[in-house]
Amino acid sequence: MKKNKKESIIKSARRLFIQKGYQSTSMRNIAKDADVNLALVNYYFNSKESLFDLIYNEIIEKLLSDIQISISEDNTTIENISYLIDIYTELPIKNPELTSFIFFEIYKNPSKLTSKIIKIEHFQKAINIFIQTARRDMNKGLIRQIDDPGILLFNVLSISIVPFLGKPIIKNTFNIDDKTFIAFMRKRKEEIINIFNIYLNPPK
Amino acid sequence: MKKNKKESIIKSARRLFIQKGYQSTSMRNIAKDADVNLALVNYYFNSKESLFDLIYNEIIEKLLSDIQISISEDNTTIENISYLIDIYTELPIKNPELTSFIFFEIYKNPSKLTSKIIKIEHFQKAINIFIQTARRDMNKGLIRQIDDPGILLFNVLSISIVPFLGKPIIKNTFNIDDKTFIAFMRKRKEEIINIFNIYLNPPK
DNA sequence: TTATAAATTAAACAAACGATTAAAACACTT
DNA sequence: AAGTGTTTTAATCGTTTGTTTAATTTATAA
C-alpha cells in the first residue's frame, strides 16, 4: 500500500472522475482517497483541470485504439462487425462506468475531443477501412447492397455500446443483479451479430 | 416578459439543468436567468434538490408516456418497432439535450428512478404488450422465431436513441452542422427500420 | 383605511471549493 | 555533518456554494 504517491493520486482521480464526473469530484475527495495531502495534488498536477485532462486523454486513447485493432481489411465485413460488437460488449463489462463518463464529459465539452484530433485520425482511418471493406464485399456479392456503409458501422457501434450507458436504468427497471446483467449482455451480443448477419445476407 | 415568477424559475431551472446538469447549475445561475431574487427560488421550492426533482420527474413522465402511446396490441410487431423508432428519432431532434441529461442523472442516482416506480409500471406494461404482440406474430408466422422479444425491443430502443447521446462526438468527428446531422438521423431512421424489417422477415 | 397574509428583497450564514503560501520533512550528494 | 534540492505538510487565501434570516414591499380582505 506504500507505492508512489503520484501514482496513487492518478489512480484515485481516475476512479472518482469516472464514477462521479468532473464537477462532482473535488480535489479534497481525490486527496483523501489517495491518502495524501491536498496540496500535493496541486504540486504534481498543476490544477484540477490538467489532472482531469491527463485521465481523459488516457481513456480516449484506449477506446480509440480498441476500435482500431478490431477493424482490418483482411477481415470480411461480417467479421469486422463481429469483432467490433465483441470488443464493445466486453470492454464495458470490465469497465462498467466508462462509457457514460465518456459520453457525458464529451457532451459537456466537445472541444476537448477536437483537441485530440490527431488520435482521431486513426479512428477515421479505421472507419475508412471498414467502409472500403464493405464496398469490396458488396462487389463480391458477399453482402447485400447498402447505401451508406458508414451508417451501418454507426448502427453497429450504437447498438453494442448502449446497454452500458443505460445500465442503471436497466438494472433498476428489470430489477436484476450484476451477474444477470452481464449474462444478459453476452446473450444479446450473439443476438446482435445474428441481426446484422441476416440483414447483410444478400437477397437471392 | 412579466409572467408568473414561479413559472419563470421553473423554466430557467429546466433549461439550465438540462444543459449543464445538476452539479454545474447553481441556484444563483437559476435566479439570475429567471431575473429573480435568489431567496425567492428557495421560497417557492424549498431546496435545489427538490427543484431538480420536480423537473426530473416531469421529464421522465414525458419520456415514458411517449413509449406507451407508440406501442399497441392493435399494431403488428413491425409497426410497433417503426413507431418506436420514429418517436425516439424525432423526440431528441426537438429536445437535443434531453437524452444525455436523462442518462447521466439516472446514472449518478439510479435510486431516484426507482422512486418513480409507479410510473414505470406503465412502462413495464408497454413492454409486455410489445412482447405479447411479438409472440402472437411469431405464431401467425408473420415474423421470424426469436428467443427473447424483450431483447429485440431493447435493441430497437438502443439503436434509435444513441445518436443523440453521441451527438457532440459525431458532429465533431465528422465535422458536420446541425442541419446535416438531423438529415443524417432521418435517413438513418429509414435504414434502421429496414434492418429490423429484413431481420424479422420469416425465413422460407 | 387598516389589518393580515403573501411575495420579494438585501444581507449574511456556514460550508466547501480550487489554489497558494511558507515552513517542515525527507532524500541525496559532497 | 553540512548543504541542497525534492517531497510533503498545515494553514490560509479569496470565491462560490446552498440556505436562512429578518426586513420590506405588494396584494388581499375587513
Tab-separated table of C-alpha atoms (C1' of nucleotides) in Angstrom:
chain	number	residue	atom	x	y	z
A	1	MET	CA	0.000	0.000	0.000
A	2	LYS	CA	3.029	2.313	0.158
A	3	LYS	CA	3.602	2.863	-3.548
A	4	ASN	CA	4.416	6.072	-5.308
A	5	LYS	CA	2.146	8.899	-4.156
A	6	LYS	CA	1.942	10.458	-7.584
A	7	GLU	CA	0.637	7.197	-8.972
A	8	SER	CA	-1.935	6.727	-6.247
A	9	ILE	CA	-3.241	10.233	-6.888
A	10	ILE	CA	-3.791	9.333	-10.528
A	11	LYS	CA	-5.445	6.105	-9.509
A	12	SER	CA	-7.845	7.820	-7.122
A	13	ALA	CA	-8.541	10.644	-9.546
A	14	ARG	CA	-9.350	8.194	-12.314
A	15	ARG	CA	-11.720	6.215	-10.156
A	16	LEU	CA	-13.524	9.280	-8.835
A	17	PHE	CA	-13.707	11.192	-12.111
A	18	ILE	CA	-15.151	8.153	-13.855
A	19	GLN	CA	-17.565	7.439	-11.056
A	20	LYS	CA	-18.832	10.929	-10.294
A	21	GLY	CA	-17.749	13.121	-13.189
A	22	TYR	CA	-15.619	16.241	-13.212
A	23	GLN	CA	-17.867	18.641	-11.342
A	24	SER	CA	-18.851	16.248	-8.573
A	25	THR	CA	-15.283	15.272	-7.801
A	26	SER	CA	-13.322	17.674	-5.601
A	27	MET	CA	-9.593	17.949	-5.128
A	28	ARG	CA	-10.196	17.136	-1.466
A	29	ASN	CA	-12.033	13.958	-2.482
A	30	ILE	CA	-9.068	12.875	-4.524
A	31	ALA	CA	-6.505	13.770	-1.876
A	32	LYS	CA	-8.391	11.944	0.848
A	33	ASP	CA	-8.965	8.876	-1.313
A	34	ALA	CA	-5.266	8.734	-2.205
A	35	ASP	CA	-4.368	9.315	1.459
A	36	VAL	CA	-2.312	12.333	0.531
A	37	ASN	CA	-2.150	15.978	1.490
A	38	LEU	CA	-4.366	18.258	-0.582
A	39	ALA	CA	-1.503	20.497	-1.666
A	40	LEU	CA	0.377	17.539	-3.055
A	41	VAL	CA	-2.232	17.073	-5.746
A	42	ASN	CA	-1.584	20.582	-6.982
A	43	TYR	CA	2.138	20.064	-6.563
A	44	TYR	CA	2.244	17.181	-9.030
A	45	PHE	CA	-0.589	18.247	-11.325
A	46	ASN	CA	-0.894	21.983	-11.510
A	47	SER	CA	-4.656	22.186	-11.435
A	48	LYS	CA	-7.782	20.117	-11.252
A	49	GLU	CA	-8.395	20.625	-14.936
A	50	SER	CA	-4.958	19.451	-16.041
A	51	LEU	CA	-5.253	16.379	-13.828
A	52	PHE	CA	-8.590	15.649	-15.410
A	53	ASP	CA	-7.219	16.141	-18.915
A	54	LEU	CA	-4.493	13.611	-18.210
A	55	ILE	CA	-7.036	10.933	-17.313
A	56	TYR	CA	-9.450	11.965	-20.020
A	57	ASN	CA	-6.860	11.630	-22.776
A	58	GLU	CA	-5.667	8.315	-21.416
A	59	ILE	CA	-9.199	6.904	-21.660
A	60	ILE	CA	-9.931	8.298	-25.118
A	61	GLU	CA	-6.738	6.791	-26.477
A	62	LYS	CA	-7.563	3.398	-25.029
A	63	LEU	CA	-11.001	3.481	-26.566
A	64	LEU	CA	-9.865	4.563	-29.988
A	65	SER	CA	-7.045	2.057	-30.123
A	66	ASP	CA	-9.532	-0.704	-29.339
A	67	ILE	CA	-11.713	0.171	-32.281
A	68	GLN	CA	-8.631	0.320	-34.453
A	69	ILE	CA	-7.332	-3.159	-33.766
A	70	SER	CA	-10.704	-4.777	-34.348
A	71	ILE	CA	-11.142	-3.459	-37.894
A	72	SER	CA	-8.983	-4.811	-40.706
A	73	GLU	CA	-9.221	-5.129	-44.474
A	74	ASP	CA	-8.102	-8.746	-44.079
A	75	ASN	CA	-11.467	-9.466	-42.468
A	76	THR	CA	-14.840	-9.824	-44.112
A	77	THR	CA	-17.409	-7.176	-43.216
A	78	ILE	CA	-19.246	-9.708	-41.094
A	79	GLU	CA	-16.031	-10.391	-39.224
A	80	ASN	CA	-15.339	-6.697	-38.720
A	81	ILE	CA	-18.807	-6.275	-37.289
A	82	SER	CA	-18.497	-9.321	-35.054
A	83	TYR	CA	-15.177	-8.174	-33.620
A	84	LEU	CA	-16.500	-4.676	-33.037
A	85	ILE	CA	-19.558	-5.938	-31.239
A	86	ASP	CA	-17.445	-8.301	-29.214
A	87	ILE	CA	-14.957	-5.678	-28.128
A	88	TYR	CA	-17.554	-3.105	-27.228
A	89	THR	CA	-19.583	-5.659	-25.364
A	90	GLU	CA	-16.644	-6.924	-23.344
A	91	LEU	CA	-14.901	-3.622	-22.727
A	92	PRO	CA	-17.698	-2.063	-20.700
A	93	ILE	CA	-18.155	-5.318	-18.809
A	94	LYS	CA	-14.655	-4.781	-17.493
A	95	ASN	CA	-15.115	-1.009	-17.077
A	96	PRO	CA	-18.805	-0.640	-16.330
A	97	GLU	CA	-18.759	3.079	-15.717
A	98	LEU	CA	-16.509	4.132	-18.533
A	99	THR	CA	-18.992	4.748	-21.297
A	100	SER	CA	-21.261	7.155	-19.502
A	101	PHE	CA	-18.205	9.046	-18.353
A	102	ILE	CA	-17.019	9.392	-21.918
A	103	PHE	CA	-20.355	10.477	-23.223
A	104	PHE	CA	-21.072	12.992	-20.554
A	105	GLU	CA	-17.681	14.632	-20.438
A	106	ILE	CA	-17.587	14.912	-24.205
A	107	TYR	CA	-21.109	16.192	-24.175
A	108	LYS	CA	-20.224	18.968	-21.779
A	109	ASN	CA	-17.023	19.889	-23.545
A	110	PRO	CA	-16.856	18.672	-27.144
A	111	SER	CA	-13.872	20.877	-27.966
A	112	LYS	CA	-11.727	18.794	-25.659
A	113	LEU	CA	-12.231	15.924	-28.052
A	114	THR	CA	-11.387	18.064	-31.038
A	115	SER	CA	-8.044	18.872	-29.499
A	116	LYS	CA	-7.317	15.152	-29.582
A	117	ILE	CA	-7.894	15.160	-33.323
A	118	ILE	CA	-4.535	13.551	-34.026
A	119	LYS	CA	-5.620	10.368	-32.352
A	120	ILE	CA	-8.984	10.627	-34.027
A	121	GLU	CA	-7.267	10.425	-37.383
A	122	HIS	CA	-6.552	6.809	-36.539
A	123	PHE	CA	-10.198	6.446	-35.743
A	124	GLN	CA	-11.144	7.952	-39.104
A	125	LYS	CA	-8.696	5.610	-40.774
A	126	ALA	CA	-10.410	2.605	-39.180
A	127	ILE	CA	-13.749	3.935	-40.377
A	128	ASN	CA	-12.445	4.169	-43.917
A	129	ILE	CA	-11.116	0.636	-43.805
A	130	PHE	CA	-14.496	-0.605	-42.653
A	131	ILE	CA	-16.263	1.252	-45.462
A	132	GLN	CA	-13.840	0.080	-48.133
A	133	THR	CA	-14.104	-3.493	-46.933
A	134	ALA	CA	-17.884	-3.276	-47.027
A	135	ARG	CA	-17.800	-1.902	-50.588
A	136	ARG	CA	-15.474	-4.686	-51.622
A	137	ASP	CA	-17.751	-7.341	-50.116
A	138	MET	CA	-20.738	-5.750	-51.836
A	139	ASN	CA	-18.993	-6.030	-55.194
A	140	LYS	CA	-18.077	-9.612	-54.424
A	141	GLY	CA	-21.734	-10.267	-53.687
A	142	LEU	CA	-20.886	-11.368	-50.178
A	143	ILE	CA	-23.267	-8.888	-48.574
A	144	ARG	CA	-26.397	-7.002	-49.513
A	145	GLN	CA	-26.129	-3.719	-51.410
A	146	ILE	CA	-26.370	-0.879	-48.916
A	147	ASP	CA	-26.434	2.844	-49.448
A	148	ASP	CA	-24.048	4.060	-46.823
A	149	PRO	CA	-21.695	1.634	-45.039
A	150	GLY	CA	-20.840	4.463	-42.651
A	151	ILE	CA	-24.356	4.349	-41.290
A	152	LEU	CA	-24.032	0.601	-40.942
A	153	LEU	CA	-20.889	0.973	-38.862
A	154	PHE	CA	-22.572	3.654	-36.842
A	155	ASN	CA	-25.532	1.383	-36.161
A	156	VAL	CA	-23.276	-1.444	-35.089
A	157	LEU	CA	-21.492	0.792	-32.612
A	158	SER	CA	-24.754	2.284	-31.357
A	159	ILE	CA	-26.421	-0.983	-30.592
A	160	SER	CA	-23.419	-2.504	-28.879
A	161	ILE	CA	-22.467	0.359	-26.628
A	162	VAL	CA	-25.859	1.470	-25.363
A	163	PRO	CA	-26.576	-1.112	-22.688
A	164	PHE	CA	-23.796	0.222	-20.567
A	165	LEU	CA	-24.954	3.743	-20.847
A	166	GLY	CA	-28.317	2.597	-19.641
A	167	LYS	CA	-27.069	0.029	-17.195
A	168	PRO	CA	-28.524	1.620	-14.054
A	169	ILE	CA	-31.825	2.129	-15.851
A	170	ILE	CA	-31.951	-1.468	-16.992
A	171	LYS	CA	-30.874	-2.887	-13.671
A	172	ASN	CA	-33.483	-0.852	-11.850
A	173	THR	CA	-36.279	-1.331	-14.339
A	174	PHE	CA	-35.905	-5.081	-14.585
A	175	ASN	CA	-34.595	-5.456	-11.053
A	176	ILE	CA	-31.621	-7.669	-11.849
A	177	ASP	CA	-28.163	-8.040	-10.315
A	178	ASP	CA	-24.764	-7.580	-11.924
A	179	LYS	CA	-24.247	-11.206	-12.861
A	180	THR	CA	-27.620	-11.477	-14.542
A	181	PHE	CA	-26.958	-8.250	-16.335
A	182	ILE	CA	-23.647	-9.432	-17.764
A	183	ALA	CA	-25.206	-12.744	-18.812
A	184	PHE	CA	-27.991	-10.784	-20.494
A	185	MET	CA	-25.400	-8.705	-22.347
A	186	ARG	CA	-23.482	-11.731	-23.583
A	187	LYS	CA	-26.631	-13.367	-24.836
A	188	ARG	CA	-27.598	-10.142	-26.520
A	189	LYS	CA	-24.195	-9.979	-28.169
A	190	GLU	CA	-24.931	-13.159	-30.122
A	191	GLU	CA	-28.364	-11.839	-30.966
A	192	ILE	CA	-26.964	-8.587	-32.375
A	193	ILE	CA	-24.406	-10.380	-34.502
A	194	ASN	CA	-27.281	-12.501	-35.750
A	195	ILE	CA	-29.329	-9.446	-36.670
A	196	PHE	CA	-26.584	-7.978	-38.845
A	197	ASN	CA	-25.787	-11.377	-40.291
A	198	ILE	CA	-29.325	-11.832	-41.501
A	199	TYR	CA	-29.653	-8.238	-42.575
A	200	LEU	CA	-26.463	-8.312	-44.636
A	201	ASN	CA	-27.149	-11.672	-46.229
A	202	PRO	CA	-27.588	-10.840	-49.943
A	203	PRO	CA	-31.155	-11.418	-51.232
A	204	LYS	CA	-31.435	-14.100	-53.904
B	1	MET	CA	-41.938	39.022	-20.176
B	2	LYS	CA	-43.814	39.756	-16.918
B	3	LYS	CA	-45.376	36.338	-16.297
B	4	ASN	CA	-45.567	34.464	-13.085
B	5	LYS	CA	-42.185	34.408	-11.336
B	6	LYS	CA	-42.657	30.896	-10.066
B	7	GLU	CA	-43.153	29.682	-13.607
B	8	SER	CA	-40.127	31.509	-14.962
B	9	ILE	CA	-37.973	29.952	-12.251
B	10	ILE	CA	-39.076	26.504	-13.379
B	11	LYS	CA	-38.417	27.456	-16.971
B	12	SER	CA	-34.893	28.668	-16.253
B	13	ALA	CA	-34.143	25.747	-13.976
B	14	ARG	CA	-35.268	23.256	-16.602
B	15	ARG	CA	-33.154	24.868	-19.292
B	16	LEU	CA	-30.055	25.060	-17.124
B	17	PHE	CA	-30.370	21.629	-15.515
B	18	ILE	CA	-30.785	20.001	-18.911
B	19	GLN	CA	-27.965	21.983	-20.432
B	20	LYS	CA	-25.373	21.758	-17.686
B	21	GLY	CA	-26.542	19.046	-15.339
B	22	TYR	CA	-27.313	19.196	-11.638
B	23	GLN	CA	-23.874	19.874	-10.232
B	24	SER	CA	-22.886	22.548	-12.726
B	25	THR	CA	-26.052	24.544	-12.237
B	26	SER	CA	-26.129	26.846	-9.226
B	27	MET	CA	-29.122	28.416	-7.528
B	28	ARG	CA	-27.629	31.803	-8.412
B	29	ASN	CA	-27.474	30.765	-12.082
B	30	ILE	CA	-31.155	29.942	-11.994
B	31	ALA	CA	-32.152	33.086	-10.099
B	32	LYS	CA	-30.225	35.336	-12.457
B	33	ASP	CA	-31.549	33.615	-15.552
B	34	ALA	CA	-35.109	33.945	-14.305
B	35	ASP	CA	-34.429	37.563	-13.302
B	36	VAL	CA	-35.482	36.868	-9.754
B	37	ASN	CA	-34.019	37.258	-6.307
B	38	LEU	CA	-32.001	34.285	-5.107
B	39	ALA	CA	-34.059	33.777	-1.964
B	40	LEU	CA	-37.228	33.539	-3.999
B	41	VAL	CA	-36.059	30.276	-5.500
B	42	ASN	CA	-35.862	28.757	-2.059
B	43	TYR	CA	-39.105	30.437	-1.101
B	44	TYR	CA	-41.057	28.598	-3.788
B	45	PHE	CA	-39.025	25.404	-3.955
B	46	ASN	CA	-37.502	24.520	-0.641
B	47	SER	CA	-34.143	23.352	-1.914
B	48	LYS	CA	-32.071	22.868	-5.017
B	49	GLU	CA	-32.666	19.155	-4.862
B	50	SER	CA	-36.444	19.388	-4.657
B	51	LEU	CA	-36.487	21.853	-7.550
B	52	PHE	CA	-34.408	19.435	-9.534
B	53	ASP	CA	-36.663	16.521	-8.639
B	54	LEU	CA	-39.657	18.441	-9.913
B	55	ILE	CA	-38.081	18.868	-13.327
B	56	TYR	CA	-36.575	15.403	-13.357
B	57	ASN	CA	-39.923	13.723	-12.741
B	58	GLU	CA	-41.615	15.885	-15.324
B	59	ILE	CA	-39.127	14.725	-17.971
B	60	ILE	CA	-39.253	11.053	-17.021
B	61	GLU	CA	-43.037	11.062	-17.231
B	62	LYS	CA	-42.965	12.653	-20.663
B	63	LEU	CA	-40.481	10.089	-21.901
B	64	LEU	CA	-42.339	7.100	-20.517
B	65	SER	CA	-45.694	8.291	-21.805
B	66	ASP	CA	-44.202	8.601	-25.276
B	67	ILE	CA	-43.111	4.996	-25.308
B	68	GLN	CA	-46.526	3.993	-24.057
B	69	ILE	CA	-48.588	5.589	-26.787
B	70	SER	CA	-46.429	4.150	-29.551
B	71	ILE	CA	-46.906	0.513	-28.535
B	72	SER	CA	-50.258	-1.181	-29.029
B	73	GLU	CA	-51.541	-4.722	-29.453
B	74	ASP	CA	-53.581	-3.460	-32.383
B	75	ASN	CA	-50.312	-2.976	-34.283
B	76	THR	CA	-48.130	-5.578	-35.897
B	77	THR	CA	-44.673	-6.002	-34.385
B	78	ILE	CA	-43.163	-4.277	-37.387
B	79	GLU	CA	-45.499	-1.340	-36.805
B	80	ASN	CA	-44.664	-1.180	-33.118
B	81	ILE	CA	-40.999	-1.085	-33.991
B	82	SER	CA	-41.464	1.553	-36.674
B	83	TYR	CA	-43.427	3.837	-34.373
B	84	LEU	CA	-40.887	3.417	-31.608
B	85	ILE	CA	-38.003	4.240	-33.882
B	86	ASP	CA	-39.889	7.197	-35.278
B	87	ILE	CA	-40.774	8.670	-31.914
B	88	TYR	CA	-37.332	8.247	-30.453
B	89	THR	CA	-35.734	9.673	-33.547
B	90	GLU	CA	-37.954	12.726	-33.626
B	91	LEU	CA	-38.121	13.404	-29.909
B	92	PRO	CA	-34.422	14.119	-29.473
B	93	ILE	CA	-34.459	16.227	-32.626
B	94	LYS	CA	-36.839	18.546	-30.830
B	95	ASN	CA	-35.037	18.221	-27.483
B	96	PRO	CA	-31.424	17.633	-28.457
B	97	GLU	CA	-30.010	17.765	-24.961
B	98	LEU	CA	-32.620	15.704	-23.218
B	99	THR	CA	-31.240	12.227	-23.659
B	100	SER	CA	-27.798	12.795	-22.261
B	101	PHE	CA	-29.379	14.593	-19.322
B	102	ILE	CA	-31.585	11.612	-18.613
B	103	PHE	CA	-28.803	9.118	-18.870
B	104	PHE	CA	-26.331	10.991	-16.775
B	105	GLU	CA	-28.670	11.997	-13.987
B	106	ILE	CA	-30.067	8.491	-13.770
B	107	TYR	CA	-26.595	7.093	-13.916
B	108	LYS	CA	-25.456	9.161	-10.978
B	109	ASN	CA	-28.532	8.460	-8.928
B	110	PRO	CA	-30.400	5.344	-10.036
B	111	SER	CA	-32.488	5.232	-6.874
B	112	LYS	CA	-34.254	8.383	-7.956
B	113	LEU	CA	-35.677	6.415	-10.826
B	114	THR	CA	-36.735	3.593	-8.550
B	115	SER	CA	-38.808	6.027	-6.546
B	116	LYS	CA	-40.755	6.717	-9.716
B	117	ILE	CA	-41.587	3.037	-9.973
B	118	ILE	CA	-45.311	3.739	-10.139
B	119	LYS	CA	-44.922	5.442	-13.465
B	120	ILE	CA	-42.541	2.748	-14.573
B	121	GLU	CA	-45.326	0.219	-14.182
B	122	HIS	CA	-46.871	1.783	-17.253
B	123	PHE	CA	-43.542	1.346	-18.940
B	124	GLN	CA	-43.451	-2.316	-17.956
B	125	LYS	CA	-46.985	-2.688	-19.248
B	126	ALA	CA	-45.929	-1.338	-22.638
B	127	ILE	CA	-43.024	-3.770	-22.667
B	128	ASN	CA	-45.374	-6.653	-22.004
B	129	ILE	CA	-47.687	-5.575	-24.799
B	130	PHE	CA	-44.766	-5.463	-27.184
B	131	ILE	CA	-43.617	-8.937	-26.151
B	132	GLN	CA	-47.089	-10.451	-26.378
B	133	THR	CA	-47.650	-8.887	-29.783
B	134	ALA	CA	-44.322	-10.261	-30.971
B	135	ARG	CA	-45.228	-13.755	-29.702
B	136	ARG	CA	-48.585	-13.515	-31.432
B	137	ASP	CA	-46.938	-12.506	-34.728
B	138	MET	CA	-44.452	-15.341	-34.376
B	139	ASN	CA	-47.282	-17.848	-34.039
B	140	LYS	CA	-49.023	-16.286	-37.009
B	141	GLY	CA	-45.808	-16.747	-38.966
B	142	LEU	CA	-45.633	-13.023	-39.629
B	143	ILE	CA	-42.159	-12.703	-38.190
B	144	ARG	CA	-39.130	-14.903	-37.603
B	145	GLN	CA	-38.940	-17.055	-34.485
B	146	ILE	CA	-36.852	-15.239	-31.905
B	147	ASP	CA	-35.744	-16.317	-28.479
B	148	ASP	CA	-36.446	-13.234	-26.454
B	149	PRO	CA	-38.636	-10.419	-27.809
B	150	GLY	CA	-37.558	-8.315	-24.845
B	151	ILE	CA	-34.046	-8.227	-26.222
B	152	LEU	CA	-35.470	-7.240	-29.582
B	153	LEU	CA	-37.292	-4.292	-28.050
B	154	PHE	CA	-34.189	-3.383	-26.166
B	155	ASN	CA	-32.147	-3.404	-29.358
B	156	VAL	CA	-34.658	-1.216	-31.141
B	157	LEU	CA	-34.534	1.345	-28.372
B	158	SER	CA	-30.746	1.198	-28.180
B	159	ILE	CA	-30.131	1.832	-31.812
B	160	SER	CA	-32.610	4.678	-32.085
B	161	ILE	CA	-31.616	6.663	-29.032
B	162	VAL	CA	-27.852	6.534	-29.274
B	163	PRO	CA	-27.108	9.192	-31.895
B	164	PHE	CA	-28.277	11.919	-29.599
B	165	LEU	CA	-26.185	10.739	-26.757
B	166	GLY	CA	-23.224	10.836	-29.056
B	167	LYS	CA	-24.254	13.931	-30.939
B	168	PRO	CA	-21.275	16.104	-29.952
B	169	ILE	CA	-18.926	13.251	-30.739
B	170	ILE	CA	-20.458	12.684	-34.134
B	171	LYS	CA	-20.658	16.352	-35.010
B	172	ASN	CA	-17.042	16.858	-34.052
B	173	THR	CA	-15.683	13.695	-35.568
B	174	PHE	CA	-17.390	14.132	-38.910
B	175	ASN	CA	-17.366	17.922	-38.735
B	176	ILE	CA	-20.995	18.498	-39.693
B	177	ASP	CA	-23.550	21.141	-38.734
B	178	ASP	CA	-26.930	20.734	-37.069
B	179	LYS	CA	-28.959	20.554	-40.254
B	180	THR	CA	-26.751	17.897	-41.778
B	181	PHE	CA	-26.898	15.978	-38.551
B	182	ILE	CA	-30.689	15.957	-38.454
B	183	ALA	CA	-30.839	14.927	-42.116
B	184	PHE	CA	-28.404	12.126	-41.330
B	185	MET	CA	-30.615	10.994	-38.480
B	186	ARG	CA	-33.758	10.930	-40.606
B	187	LYS	CA	-32.035	8.945	-43.305
B	188	ARG	CA	-30.725	6.571	-40.696
B	189	LYS	CA	-34.224	6.148	-39.320
B	190	GLU	CA	-35.382	4.556	-42.569
B	191	GLU	CA	-32.270	2.409	-42.615
B	192	ILE	CA	-32.887	1.099	-39.112
B	193	ILE	CA	-36.498	0.244	-39.852
B	194	ASN	CA	-35.185	-1.580	-42.882
B	195	ILE	CA	-32.720	-3.582	-40.827
B	196	PHE	CA	-35.395	-4.879	-38.481
B	197	ASN	CA	-37.772	-5.469	-41.345
B	198	ILE	CA	-35.306	-7.716	-43.101
B	199	TYR	CA	-34.193	-9.344	-39.890
B	200	LEU	CA	-37.744	-10.183	-38.800
B	201	ASN	CA	-38.887	-11.406	-42.196
B	202	PRO	CA	-39.568	-15.125	-41.617
B	203	PRO	CA	-37.161	-17.453	-43.489
B	204	LYS	CA	-38.819	-19.623	-46.120
C	1	DT	C1'	-58.246	52.761	5.898
C	2	DT	C1'	-56.423	49.303	8.481
C	3	DA	C1'	-55.110	44.651	9.489
C	4	DT	C1'	-53.283	40.339	7.651
C	5	DA	C1'	-51.152	37.431	4.606
C	6	DA	C1'	-48.191	36.657	0.578
C	7	DA	C1'	-44.426	37.928	-2.262
C	8	DT	C1'	-39.947	39.798	-2.676
C	9	DT	C1'	-35.702	41.648	-1.233
C	10	DA	C1'	-30.805	42.628	0.708
C	11	DA	C1'	-27.727	40.701	3.682
C	12	DA	C1'	-25.457	37.270	5.842
C	13	DC	C1'	-24.567	32.352	7.306
C	14	DA	C1'	-21.585	28.242	7.445
C	15	DA	C1'	-19.572	25.020	4.498
C	16	DA	C1'	-16.963	23.571	0.545
C	17	DC	C1'	-14.335	24.769	-3.266
C	18	DG	C1'	-9.553	25.321	-6.099
C	19	DA	C1'	-5.407	27.209	-5.303
C	20	DT	C1'	-1.278	29.109	-2.857
C	21	DT	C1'	1.969	30.017	0.744
C	22	DA	C1'	5.697	29.193	3.653
C	23	DA	C1'	7.588	26.005	6.534
C	24	DA	C1'	8.866	21.283	7.654
C	25	DA	C1'	10.455	16.560	6.487
C	26	DC	C1'	12.891	13.800	3.561
C	27	DA	C1'	16.483	12.061	0.296
C	28	DC	C1'	20.755	12.720	-1.680
C	29	DT	C1'	25.406	14.398	-2.691
C	30	DT	C1'	29.567	16.443	-1.221
D	1	DA	C1'	27.951	16.502	9.067
D	2	DA	C1'	26.595	20.143	6.225
D	3	DG	C1'	24.384	21.566	2.273
D	4	DT	C1'	20.978	21.119	-1.465
D	5	DG	C1'	17.086	20.003	-3.906
D	6	DT	C1'	12.812	17.403	-3.741
D	7	DT	C1'	8.736	15.962	-1.443
D	8	DT	C1'	5.168	16.690	1.900
D	9	DT	C1'	2.647	19.261	5.134
D	10	DA	C1'	-0.531	22.618	7.870
D	11	DA	C1'	-2.635	26.718	7.324
D	12	DT	C1'	-4.896	30.065	4.849
D	13	DC	C1'	-6.411	32.765	0.767
D	14	DG	C1'	-10.392	34.501	-1.883
D	15	DT	C1'	-14.629	32.553	-4.123
D	16	DT	C1'	-18.590	30.211	-4.633
D	17	DT	C1'	-21.888	27.220	-2.901
D	18	DG	C1'	-26.947	26.231	-0.790
D	19	DT	C1'	-29.646	28.061	2.620
D	20	DT	C1'	-31.606	31.221	6.103
D	21	DT	C1'	-32.751	35.456	8.392
D	22	DA	C1'	-35.181	39.411	9.049
D	23	DA	C1'	-36.866	43.323	6.907
D	24	DT	C1'	-39.563	45.364	3.200
D	25	DT	C1'	-42.846	45.674	-0.423
D	26	DT	C1'	-47.088	44.219	-2.544
D	27	DA	C1'	-51.595	42.159	-2.681
D	28	DT	C1'	-55.910	40.786	-0.279
D	29	DA	C1'	-59.647	41.226	2.832
D	30	DA	C1'	-62.139	43.542	6.703
